[in-house]
Amino acid sequence: MKRLFSESVNTVLRSFVGLALLAVMIVGCSNNPDKLSSGTIEDLVEELLEESGQEQSFVQVQTGMYELNSQQDRAQLMRLEAAGVINYDVKRYAWWNKILSVSSSWSWNDHSGFQRERIGNTYYEFEEHFVVTVSLTDAGRKCQVDSIPQPKVKEDDDMKQPDVDFSTFPENQISLTEEWPYIPNPEAPQKADKPAKVTVDLAETPEEEEDPGCETDEEDYDAPQKLSLDIETSMAYEELQQQFKSESAILKSSRLEVKKARFIQLFDNAQSGVRCATAEVIIEMSDVTPAGRVIEGKCNGIRFCSPVSMVFYADKGWILQDRTLHLSHVSNLGVAASENGSIEY
């Protein structure tokens, strides 16, 4: 029994020692300018995706009752209904209008001076409106989020700024106003309650005066009179407009997962002598929802690749220089690396 217990303890100790050595190897690799593992690059890219908000994507679907006259947008809603994301209904309100248009104008005649001309015209216009009603299904609500998560900003403790209240300084506690005597226009009608002084607030931006424009004696065209030939249908649409109400539902679309880093190249910058590295990272799309598949054409297992650049700092180790990833379906990094390690396209 003692022997079995002793062997178990030794096995556990060896496991802990192995994990500790592995951690030392990883840290040592990230702090070694002559070594850069694929795992270190993958960790750096995963951190970038999380901080920049590129790790997960979202789509928005308009729910409620509203007018939607775009055929493409209605077709999109039909596909979302077929995918089980929404409940969808559409109604069409259509009628003919009789338009009575009468225009007035003035013309000059050498013999009789100005003459007024009135021109009348009647034409017919077909009017239609599509009203949709959209709601999320149970499956759609499972993918819904209250808001799009904001990217996690990585704080730089070395550059933490002080919390300063500028309103406490004396230059920000004075009144920035000036008072001047009121000077009336000598040719304008005098007001009984004219002010003695004019106060100017220097802290406010003066508003620009609107240009009144030029007034002319020309008579504009009369507004056309529209008469619906189907009062019942047009009135039903007018009443329905009072019930319009919609809101945007935010649904999860997909996630990006870092699969592997390859084409790792270490080099010294020819100009600065700084130790640098380039590589390519393969990223796979996962957790694709039906909304992401319908709206954005996404699918699980689709792979992208992106070139990345790194630089080595003596106190920080390897740091990823990229702030965004340039995803592509085609890789050409294996043949596009130049002599100094930069990426050419």
mmCIF file with all atom_site columns, N, CA and C in Angstrom, residues 258-297:
data_model
loop_
_atom_site.group_PDB
_atom_site.id
_atom_site.type_symbol
_atom_site.label_atom_id
_atom_site.label_alt_id
_atom_site.label_comp_id
_atom_site.label_asym_id
_atom_site.label_entity_id
_atom_site.label_seq_id
_atom_site.pdbx_PDB_ins_code
_atom_site.Cartn_x
_atom_site.Cartn_y
_atom_site.Cartn_z
_atom_site.occupancy
_atom_site.B_iso_or_equiv
_atom_site.pdbx_formal_charge
_atom_site.auth_seq_id
_atom_site.auth_comp_id
_atom_site.auth_asym_id
_atom_site.auth_atom_id
_atom_site.pdbx_PDB_model_num
ATOM 1   N N  . VAL A 1 258 ? -8.697  30.870 -34.297 1.00 0.00 ? 258 VAL A N  1
ATOM 2   C CA . VAL A 1 258 ? -7.341  30.745 -34.834 1.00 0.00 ? 258 VAL A CA 1
ATOM 3   C C  . VAL A 1 258 ? -6.972  29.270 -34.881 1.00 0.00 ? 258 VAL A C  1
ATOM 4   N N  . LYS A 1 259 ? -6.627  28.776 -36.070 1.00 0.00 ? 259 LYS A N  1
ATOM 5   C CA . LYS A 1 259 ? -6.302  27.356 -36.229 1.00 0.00 ? 259 LYS A CA 1
ATOM 6   C C  . LYS A 1 259 ? -4.803  27.087 -36.173 1.00 0.00 ? 259 LYS A C  1
ATOM 7   N N  . LYS A 1 260 ? -4.022  27.851 -36.907 1.00 0.00 ? 260 LYS A N  1
ATOM 8   C CA . LYS A 1 260 ? -2.568  27.610 -36.887 1.00 0.00 ? 260 LYS A CA 1
ATOM 9   C C  . LYS A 1 260 ? -1.828  28.796 -37.488 1.00 0.00 ? 260 LYS A C  1
ATOM 10  N N  . ALA A 1 261 ? -0.568  28.901 -37.132 1.00 0.00 ? 261 ALA A N  1
ATOM 11  C CA . ALA A 1 261 ? 0.340   29.892 -37.711 1.00 0.00 ? 261 ALA A CA 1
ATOM 12  C C  . ALA A 1 261 ? 1.400   29.156 -38.518 1.00 0.00 ? 261 ALA A C  1
ATOM 13  N N  . ARG A 1 262 ? 1.746   29.678 -39.671 1.00 0.00 ? 262 ARG A N  1
ATOM 14  C CA . ARG A 1 262 ? 2.729   29.020 -40.536 1.00 0.00 ? 262 ARG A CA 1
ATOM 15  C C  . ARG A 1 262 ? 3.540   30.070 -41.278 1.00 0.00 ? 262 ARG A C  1
ATOM 16  N N  . PHE A 1 263 ? 4.501   29.600 -42.064 1.00 0.00 ? 263 PHE A N  1
ATOM 17  C CA . PHE A 1 263 ? 5.404   30.487 -42.819 1.00 0.00 ? 263 PHE A CA 1
ATOM 18  C C  . PHE A 1 263 ? 6.075   31.495 -41.888 1.00 0.00 ? 263 PHE A C  1
ATOM 19  N N  . ILE A 1 264 ? 6.588   31.033 -40.769 1.00 0.00 ? 264 ILE A N  1
ATOM 20  C CA . ILE A 1 264 ? 7.229   31.914 -39.791 1.00 0.00 ? 264 ILE A CA 1
ATOM 21  C C  . ILE A 1 264 ? 8.633   32.259 -40.282 1.00 0.00 ? 264 ILE A C  1
ATOM 22  N N  . GLN A 1 265 ? 8.940   33.540 -40.293 1.00 0.00 ? 265 GLN A N  1
ATOM 23  C CA . GLN A 1 265 ? 10.229  34.005 -40.790 1.00 0.00 ? 265 GLN A CA 1
ATOM 24  C C  . GLN A 1 265 ? 10.788  35.055 -39.836 1.00 0.00 ? 265 GLN A C  1
ATOM 25  N N  . LEU A 1 266 ? 11.997  34.854 -39.336 1.00 0.00 ? 266 LEU A N  1
ATOM 26  C CA . LEU A 1 266 ? 12.679  35.803 -38.457 1.00 0.00 ? 266 LEU A CA 1
ATOM 27  C C  . LEU A 1 266 ? 13.744  36.540 -39.252 1.00 0.00 ? 266 LEU A C  1
ATOM 28  N N  . PHE A 1 267 ? 13.882  37.839 -38.992 1.00 0.00 ? 267 PHE A N  1
ATOM 29  C CA . PHE A 1 267 ? 14.883  38.619 -39.719 1.00 0.00 ? 267 PHE A CA 1
ATOM 30  C C  . PHE A 1 267 ? 15.160  39.891 -38.934 1.00 0.00 ? 267 PHE A C  1
ATOM 31  N N  . ASP A 1 268 ? 16.257  40.533 -39.292 1.00 0.00 ? 268 ASP A N  1
ATOM 32  C CA . ASP A 1 268 ? 16.620  41.830 -38.727 1.00 0.00 ? 268 ASP A CA 1
ATOM 33  C C  . ASP A 1 268 ? 16.275  42.915 -39.733 1.00 0.00 ? 268 ASP A C  1
ATOM 34  N N  . ASN A 1 269 ? 15.572  43.941 -39.265 1.00 0.00 ? 269 ASN A N  1
ATOM 35  C CA . ASN A 1 269 ? 15.223  45.055 -40.139 1.00 0.00 ? 269 ASN A CA 1
ATOM 36  C C  . ASN A 1 269 ? 16.497  45.702 -40.667 1.00 0.00 ? 269 ASN A C  1
ATOM 37  N N  . ALA A 1 270 ? 16.570  45.855 -41.992 1.00 0.00 ? 270 ALA A N  1
ATOM 38  C CA . ALA A 1 270 ? 17.796  46.354 -42.615 1.00 0.00 ? 270 ALA A CA 1
ATOM 39  C C  . ALA A 1 270 ? 18.113  47.779 -42.201 1.00 0.00 ? 270 ALA A C  1
ATOM 40  N N  . GLN A 1 271 ? 17.127  48.590 -41.882 1.00 0.00 ? 271 GLN A N  1
ATOM 41  C CA . GLN A 1 271 ? 17.363  49.990 -41.547 1.00 0.00 ? 271 GLN A CA 1
ATOM 42  C C  . GLN A 1 271 ? 17.601  50.195 -40.060 1.00 0.00 ? 271 GLN A C  1
ATOM 43  N N  . SER A 1 272 ? 16.744  49.605 -39.221 1.00 0.00 ? 272 SER A N  1
ATOM 44  C CA . SER A 1 272 ? 16.855  49.848 -37.779 1.00 0.00 ? 272 SER A CA 1
ATOM 45  C C  . SER A 1 272 ? 17.601  48.754 -37.038 1.00 0.00 ? 272 SER A C  1
ATOM 46  N N  . GLY A 1 273 ? 17.750  47.582 -37.661 1.00 0.00 ? 273 GLY A N  1
ATOM 47  C CA . GLY A 1 273 ? 18.398  46.472 -36.988 1.00 0.00 ? 273 GLY A CA 1
ATOM 48  C C  . GLY A 1 273 ? 17.533  45.785 -35.954 1.00 0.00 ? 273 GLY A C  1
ATOM 49  N N  . VAL A 1 274 ? 16.250  46.156 -35.865 1.00 0.00 ? 274 VAL A N  1
ATOM 50  C CA . VAL A 1 274 ? 15.335  45.561 -34.891 1.00 0.00 ? 274 VAL A CA 1
ATOM 51  C C  . VAL A 1 274 ? 14.955  44.164 -35.355 1.00 0.00 ? 274 VAL A C  1
ATOM 52  N N  . ARG A 1 275 ? 14.834  43.250 -34.384 1.00 0.00 ? 275 ARG A N  1
ATOM 53  C CA . ARG A 1 275 ? 14.464  41.873 -34.691 1.00 0.00 ? 275 ARG A CA 1
ATOM 54  C C  . ARG A 1 275 ? 12.972  41.823 -35.015 1.00 0.00 ? 275 ARG A C  1
ATOM 55  N N  . CYS A 1 276 ? 12.634  41.294 -36.183 1.00 0.00 ? 276 CYS A N  1
ATOM 56  C CA . CYS A 1 276 ? 11.251  41.247 -36.634 1.00 0.00 ? 276 CYS A CA 1
ATOM 57  C C  . CYS A 1 276 ? 10.897  39.836 -37.091 1.00 0.00 ? 276 CYS A C  1
ATOM 58  N N  . ALA A 1 277 ? 9.607   39.646 -37.339 1.00 0.00 ? 277 ALA A N  1
ATOM 59  C CA . ALA A 1 277 ? 9.125   38.352 -37.812 1.00 0.00 ? 277 ALA A CA 1
ATOM 60  C C  . ALA A 1 277 ? 7.852   38.559 -38.621 1.00 0.00 ? 277 ALA A C  1
ATOM 61  N N  . THR A 1 278 ? 7.646   37.688 -39.584 1.00 0.00 ? 278 THR A N  1
ATOM 62  C CA . THR A 1 278 ? 6.402   37.651 -40.342 1.00 0.00 ? 278 THR A CA 1
ATOM 63  C C  . THR A 1 278 ? 5.893   36.222 -40.346 1.00 0.00 ? 278 THR A C  1
ATOM 64  N N  . ALA A 1 279 ? 4.602   36.091 -40.506 1.00 0.00 ? 279 ALA A N  1
ATOM 65  C CA . ALA A 1 279 ? 3.986   34.768 -40.545 1.00 0.00 ? 279 ALA A CA 1
ATOM 66  C C  . ALA A 1 279 ? 2.623   34.897 -41.192 1.00 0.00 ? 279 ALA A C  1
ATOM 67  N N  . GLU A 1 280 ? 1.979   33.766 -41.370 1.00 0.00 ? 280 GLU A N  1
ATOM 68  C CA . GLU A 1 280 ? 0.618   33.730 -41.856 1.00 0.00 ? 280 GLU A CA 1
ATOM 69  C C  . GLU A 1 280 ? -0.221  32.927 -40.874 1.00 0.00 ? 280 GLU A C  1
ATOM 70  N N  . VAL A 1 281 ? -1.409  33.440 -40.572 1.00 0.00 ? 281 VAL A N  1
ATOM 71  C CA . VAL A 1 281 ? -2.295  32.789 -39.616 1.00 0.00 ? 281 VAL A CA 1
ATOM 72  C C  . VAL A 1 281 ? -3.541  32.315 -40.348 1.00 0.00 ? 281 VAL A C  1
ATOM 73  N N  . ILE A 1 282 ? -3.918  31.078 -40.115 1.00 0.00 ? 282 ILE A N  1
ATOM 74  C CA . ILE A 1 282 ? -5.135  30.516 -40.684 1.00 0.00 ? 282 ILE A CA 1
ATOM 75  C C  . ILE A 1 282 ? -6.237  30.602 -39.640 1.00 0.00 ? 282 ILE A C  1
ATOM 76  N N  . ILE A 1 283 ? -7.361  31.176 -40.033 1.00 0.00 ? 283 ILE A N  1
ATOM 77  C CA . ILE A 1 283 ? -8.495  31.407 -39.135 1.00 0.00 ? 283 ILE A CA 1
ATOM 78  C C  . ILE A 1 283 ? -9.722  30.741 -39.731 1.00 0.00 ? 283 ILE A C  1
ATOM 79  N N  . GLU A 1 284 ? -10.475 30.057 -38.891 1.00 0.00 ? 284 GLU A N  1
ATOM 80  C CA . GLU A 1 284 ? -11.644 29.314 -39.347 1.00 0.00 ? 284 GLU A CA 1
ATOM 81  C C  . GLU A 1 284 ? -12.921 29.902 -38.766 1.00 0.00 ? 284 GLU A C  1
ATOM 82  N N  . MET A 1 285 ? -13.973 29.920 -39.572 1.00 0.00 ? 285 MET A N  1
ATOM 83  C CA . MET A 1 285 ? -15.270 30.420 -39.132 1.00 0.00 ? 285 MET A CA 1
ATOM 84  C C  . MET A 1 285 ? -16.043 29.308 -38.443 1.00 0.00 ? 285 MET A C  1
ATOM 85  N N  . SER A 1 286 ? -16.670 29.631 -37.306 1.00 0.00 ? 286 SER A N  1
ATOM 86  C CA . SER A 1 286 ? -17.406 28.638 -36.542 1.00 0.00 ? 286 SER A CA 1
ATOM 87  C C  . SER A 1 286 ? -18.623 29.290 -35.904 1.00 0.00 ? 286 SER A C  1
ATOM 88  N N  . ASP A 1 287 ? -19.467 28.474 -35.290 1.00 0.00 ? 287 ASP A N  1
ATOM 89  C CA . ASP A 1 287 ? -20.677 28.930 -34.591 1.00 0.00 ? 287 ASP A CA 1
ATOM 90  C C  . ASP A 1 287 ? -21.537 29.825 -35.478 1.00 0.00 ? 287 ASP A C  1
ATOM 91  N N  . VAL A 1 288 ? -21.657 29.462 -36.764 1.00 0.00 ? 288 VAL A N  1
ATOM 92  C CA . VAL A 1 288 ? -22.474 30.249 -37.688 1.00 0.00 ? 288 VAL A CA 1
ATOM 93  C C  . VAL A 1 288 ? -23.951 29.997 -37.386 1.00 0.00 ? 288 VAL A C  1
ATOM 94  N N  . THR A 1 289 ? -24.708 31.057 -37.174 1.00 0.00 ? 289 THR A N  1
ATOM 95  C CA . THR A 1 289 ? -26.140 30.951 -36.917 1.00 0.00 ? 289 THR A CA 1
ATOM 96  C C  . THR A 1 289 ? -26.902 31.007 -38.230 1.00 0.00 ? 289 THR A C  1
ATOM 97  N N  . PRO A 1 290 ? -28.175 30.573 -38.231 1.00 0.00 ? 290 PRO A N  1
ATOM 98  C CA . PRO A 1 290 ? -28.969 30.701 -39.468 1.00 0.00 ? 290 PRO A CA 1
ATOM 99  C C  . PRO A 1 290 ? -29.053 32.139 -39.965 1.00 0.00 ? 290 PRO A C  1
ATOM 100 N N  . ALA A 1 291 ? -29.119 33.105 -39.055 1.00 0.00 ? 291 ALA A N  1
ATOM 101 C CA . ALA A 1 291 ? -29.167 34.510 -39.479 1.00 0.00 ? 291 ALA A CA 1
ATOM 102 C C  . ALA A 1 291 ? -27.883 34.900 -40.197 1.00 0.00 ? 291 ALA A C  1
ATOM 103 N N  . GLY A 1 292 ? -26.740 34.473 -39.674 1.00 0.00 ? 292 GLY A N  1
ATOM 104 C CA . GLY A 1 292 ? -25.475 34.760 -40.343 1.00 0.00 ? 292 GLY A CA 1
ATOM 105 C C  . GLY A 1 292 ? -25.368 34.062 -41.686 1.00 0.00 ? 292 GLY A C  1
ATOM 106 N N  . ARG A 1 293 ? -25.927 32.852 -41.773 1.00 0.00 ? 293 ARG A N  1
ATOM 107 C CA . ARG A 1 293 ? -25.888 32.122 -43.047 1.00 0.00 ? 293 ARG A CA 1
ATOM 108 C C  . ARG A 1 293 ? -26.747 32.796 -44.099 1.00 0.00 ? 293 ARG A C  1
ATOM 109 N N  . VAL A 1 294 ? -27.952 33.270 -43.719 1.00 0.00 ? 294 VAL A N  1
ATOM 110 C CA . VAL A 1 294 ? -28.870 33.870 -44.685 1.00 0.00 ? 294 VAL A CA 1
ATOM 111 C C  . VAL A 1 294 ? -28.413 35.266 -45.081 1.00 0.00 ? 294 VAL A C  1
ATOM 112 N N  . ILE A 1 295 ? -28.105 36.108 -44.091 1.00 0.00 ? 295 ILE A N  1
ATOM 113 C CA . ILE A 1 295 ? -27.829 37.516 -44.365 1.00 0.00 ? 295 ILE A CA 1
ATOM 114 C C  . ILE A 1 295 ? -26.428 37.731 -44.913 1.00 0.00 ? 295 ILE A C  1
ATOM 115 N N  . GLU A 1 296 ? -25.445 37.026 -44.367 1.00 0.00 ? 296 GLU A N  1
ATOM 116 C CA . GLU A 1 296 ? -24.053 37.276 -44.753 1.00 0.00 ? 296 GLU A CA 1
ATOM 117 C C  . GLU A 1 296 ? -23.432 36.147 -45.571 1.00 0.00 ? 296 GLU A C  1
ATOM 118 N N  . GLY A 1 297 ? -24.187 35.068 -45.821 1.00 0.00 ? 297 GLY A N  1
ATOM 119 C CA . GLY A 1 297 ? -23.657 33.974 -46.631 1.00 0.00 ? 297 GLY A CA 1
ATOM 120 C C  . GLY A 1 297 ? -22.517 33.226 -45.969 1.00 0.00 ? 297 GLY A C  1
#
